[in-house]
Amino acid sequence: MAGRTHGVVAEPITFGFKVAGWVAELDRSIARLELAAQQAAIGRVSGAVGTHATVDPRVEEHVCRELGLEPDPVSTQVVARDRHAGYMSALAVVAGTLERIATEIRHLQRSEVGEAFEPFGKEQKGSSAMPHKRNPVMTERVCGLARVVRGHLVTALENTALWHERDISHSSAERIIFPDACAAVDYMCQEMVKVLSGLEVKPERMLANLQFAGGVVFSQRVLLALVESGMSREDAYVIVQKAAMRAMDGSGPGFRASLEQDQEVTKRIGSRINDVFDPWAGLEHTDLAYERLSLGVSAS
Amino acid sequence: MAGRTHGVVAEPITFGFKVAGWVAELDRSIARLELAAQQAAIGRVSGAVGTHATVDPRVEEHVCRELGLEPDPVSTQVVARDRHAGYMSALAVVAGTLERIATEIRHLQRSEVGEAFEPFGKEQKGSSAMPHKRNPVMTERVCGLARVVRGHLVTALENTALWHERDISHSSAERIIFPDACAAVDYMCQEMVKVLSGLEVKPERMLANLQFAGGVVFSQRVLLALVESGMSREDAYVIVQKAAMRAMDGSGPGFRASLEQDQEVTKRIGSRINDVFDPWAGLEHTDLAYERLSLGVSAS
Amino acid sequence: MAGRTHGVVAEPITFGFKVAGWVAELDRSIARLELAAQQAAIGRVSGAVGTHATVDPRVEEHVCRELGLEPDPVSTQVVARDRHAGYMSALAVVAGTLERIATEIRHLQRSEVGEAFEPFGKEQKGSSAMPHKRNPVMTERVCGLARVVRGHLVTALENTALWHERDISHSSAERIIFPDACAAVDYMCQEMVKVLSGLEVKPERMLANLQFAGGVVFSQRVLLALVESGMSREDAYVIVQKAAMRAMDGSGPGFRASLEQDQEVTKRIGSRINDVFDPWAGLEHTDLAYERLSLGVSAS
Amino acid sequence: MAGRTHGVVAEPITFGFKVAGWVAELDRSIARLELAAQQAAIGRVSGAVGTHATVDPRVEEHVCRELGLEPDPVSTQVVARDRHAGYMSALAVVAGTLERIATEIRHLQRSEVGEAFEPFGKEQKGSSAMPHKRNPVMTERVCGLARVVRGHLVTALENTALWHERDISHSSAERIIFPDACAAVDYMCQEMVKVLSGLEVKPERMLANLQFAGGVVFSQRVLLALVESGMSREDAYVIVQKAAMRAMDGSGPGFRASLEQDQEVTKRIGSRINDVFDPWAGLEHTDLAYERLSLGVSAS
């Protein structure tokens, strides 16, 4: 399929390679959440200002052990709120990761792209007014909820600087933001599991889009082939850019066809033209991603 | 051109109508900024705690008049920071409006859409490696800066609750966020003026995309025509949805062609089929937008 | 009472003057909310992409009139979200104003300040463990909720840049943030009404704190009196600073007493010393604030 | 010194114990920053869409090794931005920790508290108008900058969801927020090092404040002593609360004196009254904090 930068076709990739990027980011997010959860799983039973004035530290140790918490090495009336801010940060970064994947699917489901689709029930209606509609509503919802979690992080960070041995200003805020953010990210995960496990991938549309404007996605390969043939990079760039721009304008016969009509080009790389426009060329290193992620999956 | 909801073609609109929406939002944003600027154009020369203990209020009035400011009716050591937060809010909403327009252009410039393009110099290179690239870099930049201004608003809002008759915590923050946010929004405006005044609009691509999948954009009109012919809405929905889904799957002959092969459909609306698929039908009310905005422009 | 900057006593003010600053800011906030509410009280019945393709604009006008809304001059599938962001901005600025007042009361209720107190029931317990506790829990709560509303504003601003004629990403977010933010600000207002209408003000503590360190709050008046007597500002500053610092250190007899032991000082301003240390001197212009606010209240 | 919750004196602590809480939080913040820096020290030389189409992965490995970076296991045109968001989160949490310490010092430097002071040069002027002023301007500045960094985090999180194999919207934002946030936190650290290494601590004010209202800070100890003597908790609470409230009102002879006039109280705990009001009682467990932090410091 076409890899895209700036929303513009760039060079070939595979869908599996794209997913590998998601896997790597999700792995990091899981690690982040686990660490943040561990840093927040802290208890204290240390009295009104944290000094254990009226409660033996062994009580704290016993209670925390029973609850599966670590005792805070030093507390005030509460466990310090940097831990909570750290946990909310992890939630917000995870929400951003889910948003990134969701945004990708929303793009792929665009009418003009059509390369992947959220699951859609046989009896489902995308719109009561427009029967043709099949909208990426789950991934849109996930994007919206990521914004909510980001907002909650602002709140959690502001809760850190409590006065002296504690003021209770954080409490009214935490009662809202922590259940809401945890529930939101949990729901986002569930939605994305549904989306990804039921994702309809359209290889034929991927291949068709890869040939956009007669194969401009191969422009770098053409450029390099011309340079290897001895042409200066400047000259080659002008030829390739002109053919590509005309092709994308719709005013020429398509990128590859246009080049094949250019004698200077065919003289130099005509015999290799199938290689230059081979979608699999340049993908030989993508297996590396799976190896590095220990996924044991091959792109081929 | 195709109006799109959820990134999916929906019903026909015109490009001018889309722009009218931008104009309306920009008008609101200008009004917002003007109001916020007026509410922030406040001065005070009222001494260490705002009481005019050592300075006559007439000095304040004179100085403010010279500077084109209103004297604060009551101040502390400073003008209250809700005014500054209000001003930054206006900047952030304006930045969001510019981001909305910029996001639209980024979408329209996607390879597979190709309906409008940022200006691109004759000698310009979109990418040194990929000669075919023409990227919406100005509008992407505008989107990034909108995020920066949003961040600054968080800061400006936190600056409101100063201690007693003033603490100076807001000052270190304001020295950063106000010049930066004002410069960013000014630059965003300049970039968008360049983008919009040099925008390359592609009517032929708009028309081609309007016919996506053989005209599914007209599915509601088909549905309504069938219902008007006496068919139940449920039955009509099933027929139209099936034809549209097949067309979008690429597994049928296109939406209109598919309907024209359906005797039940042609029997009922065959004679009106050109009207049903007329892109201008349904646009007769768009002039209203221009009238309401007093733009005196016609869509036709 | 002592006006304070940087948390440090500065110059005399009155409590009424402080409240006048709140009134002015609340007046601005009410105006902001009213304007934002008006700008958000917009309806549209304009079909799938805003063109009124299948619905007559007169329907829109009728429906909006019935609902007390203005019809959007030009809409997409929805009313543009800058209006909602503008409304949430107004809520966040109002929340910041309430937070500023709440923060002030929290400061005034500090043990060492003790100048004003939230209402406290006869049978109320501030802490089950510490019977002496009387905590400003309502104003702390208000401060926490202001943080929540600020977070929601981030979300509302991100909702502006929807794709094309609408995507639904804003919806999942708005269902959370708008009811929550409106309820939070409403509750904050109710709490602050309770706090302010039941506020216990302690004039005797205000007067006592005004004499902090033997009256350093009058240091500027001493400085100016010495300068008026012909002493250079530099010399006067050194004398006054030294006396004040010693007084605040607790190593001298208090600021006024210390000055009265200094023959150079008494020679010059001894006869005017009561005037210099008169708490009402310098407050004659505070009535101006009430006049400017049309409050018709006098500080005296 | 008095530990304080809600800004109200609560129970005795020591200044060292307070600092131990800062040390623990700073230790966590350093660990957070180190982890985030490590997770962001990632490089990639993998071509236009991350596939290594035109560059051998061994080049990437070599370059990254030279630069002290880990190669990204799978990249797009860029390293994924969750790493950058994670790094900015760590900066914002650290900024919040510095803000917490700075806020504490601002409180301790209040005129009415006076327990600790930022360093102040011999020749320094806190205010040109008010010679007595000694303001916590460095810690106020630190608080303001924490707000700026929080704002930048919103931006960094929004940068995560780039389109496809990268859009460049993050770039304009990152050029601003990363240098600014790193410089701000670095500066905040430097300021806080100056503040803390030059901090003037006032034990005599701490002891005086500990005796606020005749020792209400010992109210829990009185309550517990009365309960141990056989009085019901309800009765004891009423007696202690009444004495404390009167003392804080200034309408009685002070908390301890008031209790000593109450025969019911003296009969029960008169012989132990010095123990009950012993500031060191209840601090025996604070050494635990130092041990847990491996600080090897004793509170005594």
CSV table of C-alpha atoms in Angstrom, one decimal, chain A residues 2 4-11 106-107 109-113 115 117 120 122-137 140 154 158 163 200 202 204-205 209 212 216-220 223 233-234 236-237 240-241 244-245 248-249, chain B residues 2 4-11 106-107 109-113 115 117 120 122-137 140 154 158 163 200 202 204-205 209 212 216-220 223 233-234 236-237 240-241 244-245 248-249:
chain,number,residue,atom,x,y,z
A,2,ALA,CA,1.0,3.6,-0.3
A,4,ARG,CA,1.7,8.7,3.0
A,5,THR,CA,3.4,11.8,4.5
A,6,HIS,CA,1.6,15.1,4.7
A,7,GLY,CA,-1.5,13.2,3.5
A,8,VAL,CA,0.2,12.7,0.2
A,9,VAL,CA,1.3,9.4,-1.2
A,10,ALA,CA,5.0,9.0,-0.5
A,11,GLU,CA,6.6,5.5,-0.9
A,106,ARG,CA,-10.6,7.3,10.0
A,107,HIS,CA,-8.3,8.4,7.2
A,109,GLN,CA,-12.0,4.8,5.7
A,110,ARG,CA,-12.4,8.0,3.8
A,111,SER,CA,-14.4,7.5,0.7
A,112,GLU,CA,-11.5,8.4,-1.6
A,113,VAL,CA,-9.1,6.1,0.2
A,115,GLU,CA,-8.4,0.9,2.4
A,117,PHE,CA,-13.1,0.0,7.5
A,120,PHE,CA,-20.3,-2.7,10.2
A,122,LYS,CA,-25.3,-6.4,8.2
A,123,GLU,CA,-28.4,-4.6,9.4
A,124,GLN,CA,-26.6,-1.5,10.5
A,125,LYS,CA,-27.5,1.9,9.2
A,126,GLY,CA,-24.8,4.5,8.9
A,127,SER,CA,-27.3,7.3,8.5
A,128,SER,CA,-31.1,7.3,8.5
A,129,ALA,CA,-31.1,9.9,5.8
A,130,MET,CA,-28.2,8.8,3.6
A,131,PRO,CA,-28.4,5.0,3.0
A,132,HIS,CA,-24.9,4.8,1.5
A,133,LYS,CA,-23.2,6.0,4.7
A,134,ARG,CA,-20.7,3.9,6.5
A,135,ASN,CA,-19.0,6.1,9.0
A,136,PRO,CA,-16.0,5.5,11.3
A,137,VAL,CA,-18.0,6.4,14.3
A,140,GLU,CA,-14.2,9.2,15.9
A,154,VAL,CA,-4.2,19.5,33.2
A,158,GLU,CA,-2.5,21.4,39.0
A,163,TRP,CA,-0.6,23.8,50.6
A,200,GLU,CA,-12.1,-4.9,7.1
A,202,LYS,CA,-9.2,-3.8,1.3
A,204,GLU,CA,-7.4,-4.2,-3.9
A,205,ARG,CA,-8.0,-0.5,-2.9
A,209,ASN,CA,-4.1,3.8,-4.6
A,212,PHE,CA,-2.1,6.8,-7.9
A,216,VAL,CA,4.2,8.7,-8.6
A,217,VAL,CA,4.9,6.8,-5.4
A,218,PHE,CA,7.9,5.4,-7.2
A,219,SER,CA,9.3,8.9,-8.1
A,220,GLN,CA,12.3,8.5,-5.8
A,223,LEU,CA,15.2,9.6,-9.7
A,233,ARG,CA,20.6,14.7,-9.9
A,234,GLU,CA,19.4,18.2,-10.8
A,236,ALA,CA,16.9,14.0,-13.2
A,237,TYR,CA,14.8,15.9,-10.6
A,240,VAL,CA,10.8,13.4,-12.7
A,241,GLN,CA,9.1,16.3,-11.0
A,244,ALA,CA,4.8,13.6,-11.7
A,245,MET,CA,3.2,17.0,-11.5
A,248,MET,CA,-1.1,14.4,-10.7
A,249,ASP,CA,-2.7,17.3,-12.6
B,2,ALA,CA,-19.1,16.5,-2.4
B,4,ARG,CA,-18.4,15.1,3.5
B,5,THR,CA,-19.3,14.0,7.0
B,6,HIS,CA,-17.2,11.5,9.0
B,7,GLY,CA,-14.7,11.8,6.0
B,8,VAL,CA,-17.3,10.1,3.9
B,9,VAL,CA,-19.0,11.7,0.9
B,10,ALA,CA,-22.5,12.8,2.1
B,11,GLU,CA,-24.4,15.3,-0.2
B,106,ARG,CA,-4.9,19.6,4.3
B,107,HIS,CA,-7.8,17.1,3.6
B,109,GLN,CA,-5.0,18.4,-0.8
B,110,ARG,CA,-4.7,14.7,0.0
B,111,SER,CA,-3.6,12.7,-3.0
B,112,GLU,CA,-6.9,10.8,-3.3
B,113,VAL,CA,-9.0,14.0,-2.9
B,115,GLU,CA,-9.6,19.3,-4.8
B,117,PHE,CA,-3.9,23.0,-3.1
B,120,PHE,CA,3.4,26.0,-4.8
B,122,LYS,CA,7.3,26.9,-10.0
B,123,GLU,CA,10.8,26.1,-8.8
B,124,GLN,CA,9.7,24.7,-5.4
B,125,LYS,CA,10.6,21.2,-4.3
B,126,GLY,CA,8.2,19.5,-2.0
B,127,SER,CA,10.8,16.9,-1.1
B,128,SER,CA,14.4,16.5,-2.1
B,129,ALA,CA,14.0,12.7,-2.2
B,130,MET,CA,10.5,12.4,-3.7
B,131,PRO,CA,10.1,14.7,-6.7
B,132,HIS,CA,6.4,14.2,-6.9
B,133,LYS,CA,5.7,15.6,-3.5
B,134,ARG,CA,3.5,18.7,-3.0
B,135,ASN,CA,2.8,18.9,0.6
B,136,PRO,CA,0.4,21.2,2.5
B,137,VAL,CA,3.2,22.4,4.8
B,140,GLU,CA,0.2,21.8,8.8
B,154,VAL,CA,-4.1,26.9,30.2
B,158,GLU,CA,-4.0,29.6,36.0
B,163,TRP,CA,-2.7,35.9,46.1
B,200,GLU,CA,-5.5,26.3,-6.4
B,202,LYS,CA,-9.6,22.0,-8.9
B,204,GLU,CA,-12.7,18.9,-12.3
B,205,ARG,CA,-11.5,16.8,-9.3
B,209,ASN,CA,-15.2,13.0,-6.6
B,212,PHE,CA,-17.7,8.7,-6.3
B,216,VAL,CA,-23.8,7.5,-3.9
B,217,VAL,CA,-23.8,11.1,-2.8
B,218,PHE,CA,-27.3,11.2,-4.2
B,219,SER,CA,-28.5,8.3,-2.1
B,220,GLN,CA,-30.9,10.4,0.0
B,223,LEU,CA,-34.5,7.3,-1.2
B,233,ARG,CA,-39.2,4.0,3.6
B,234,GLU,CA,-38.0,0.6,5.0
B,236,ALA,CA,-36.5,1.9,-0.2
B,237,TYR,CA,-33.7,2.1,2.4
B,240,VAL,CA,-30.7,2.0,-1.9
B,241,GLN,CA,-28.3,0.8,0.8
B,244,ALA,CA,-24.7,1.9,-2.6
B,245,MET,CA,-22.7,-0.7,-0.6
B,248,MET,CA,-18.6,1.4,-2.8
B,249,ASP,CA,-17.2,-2.2,-2.6
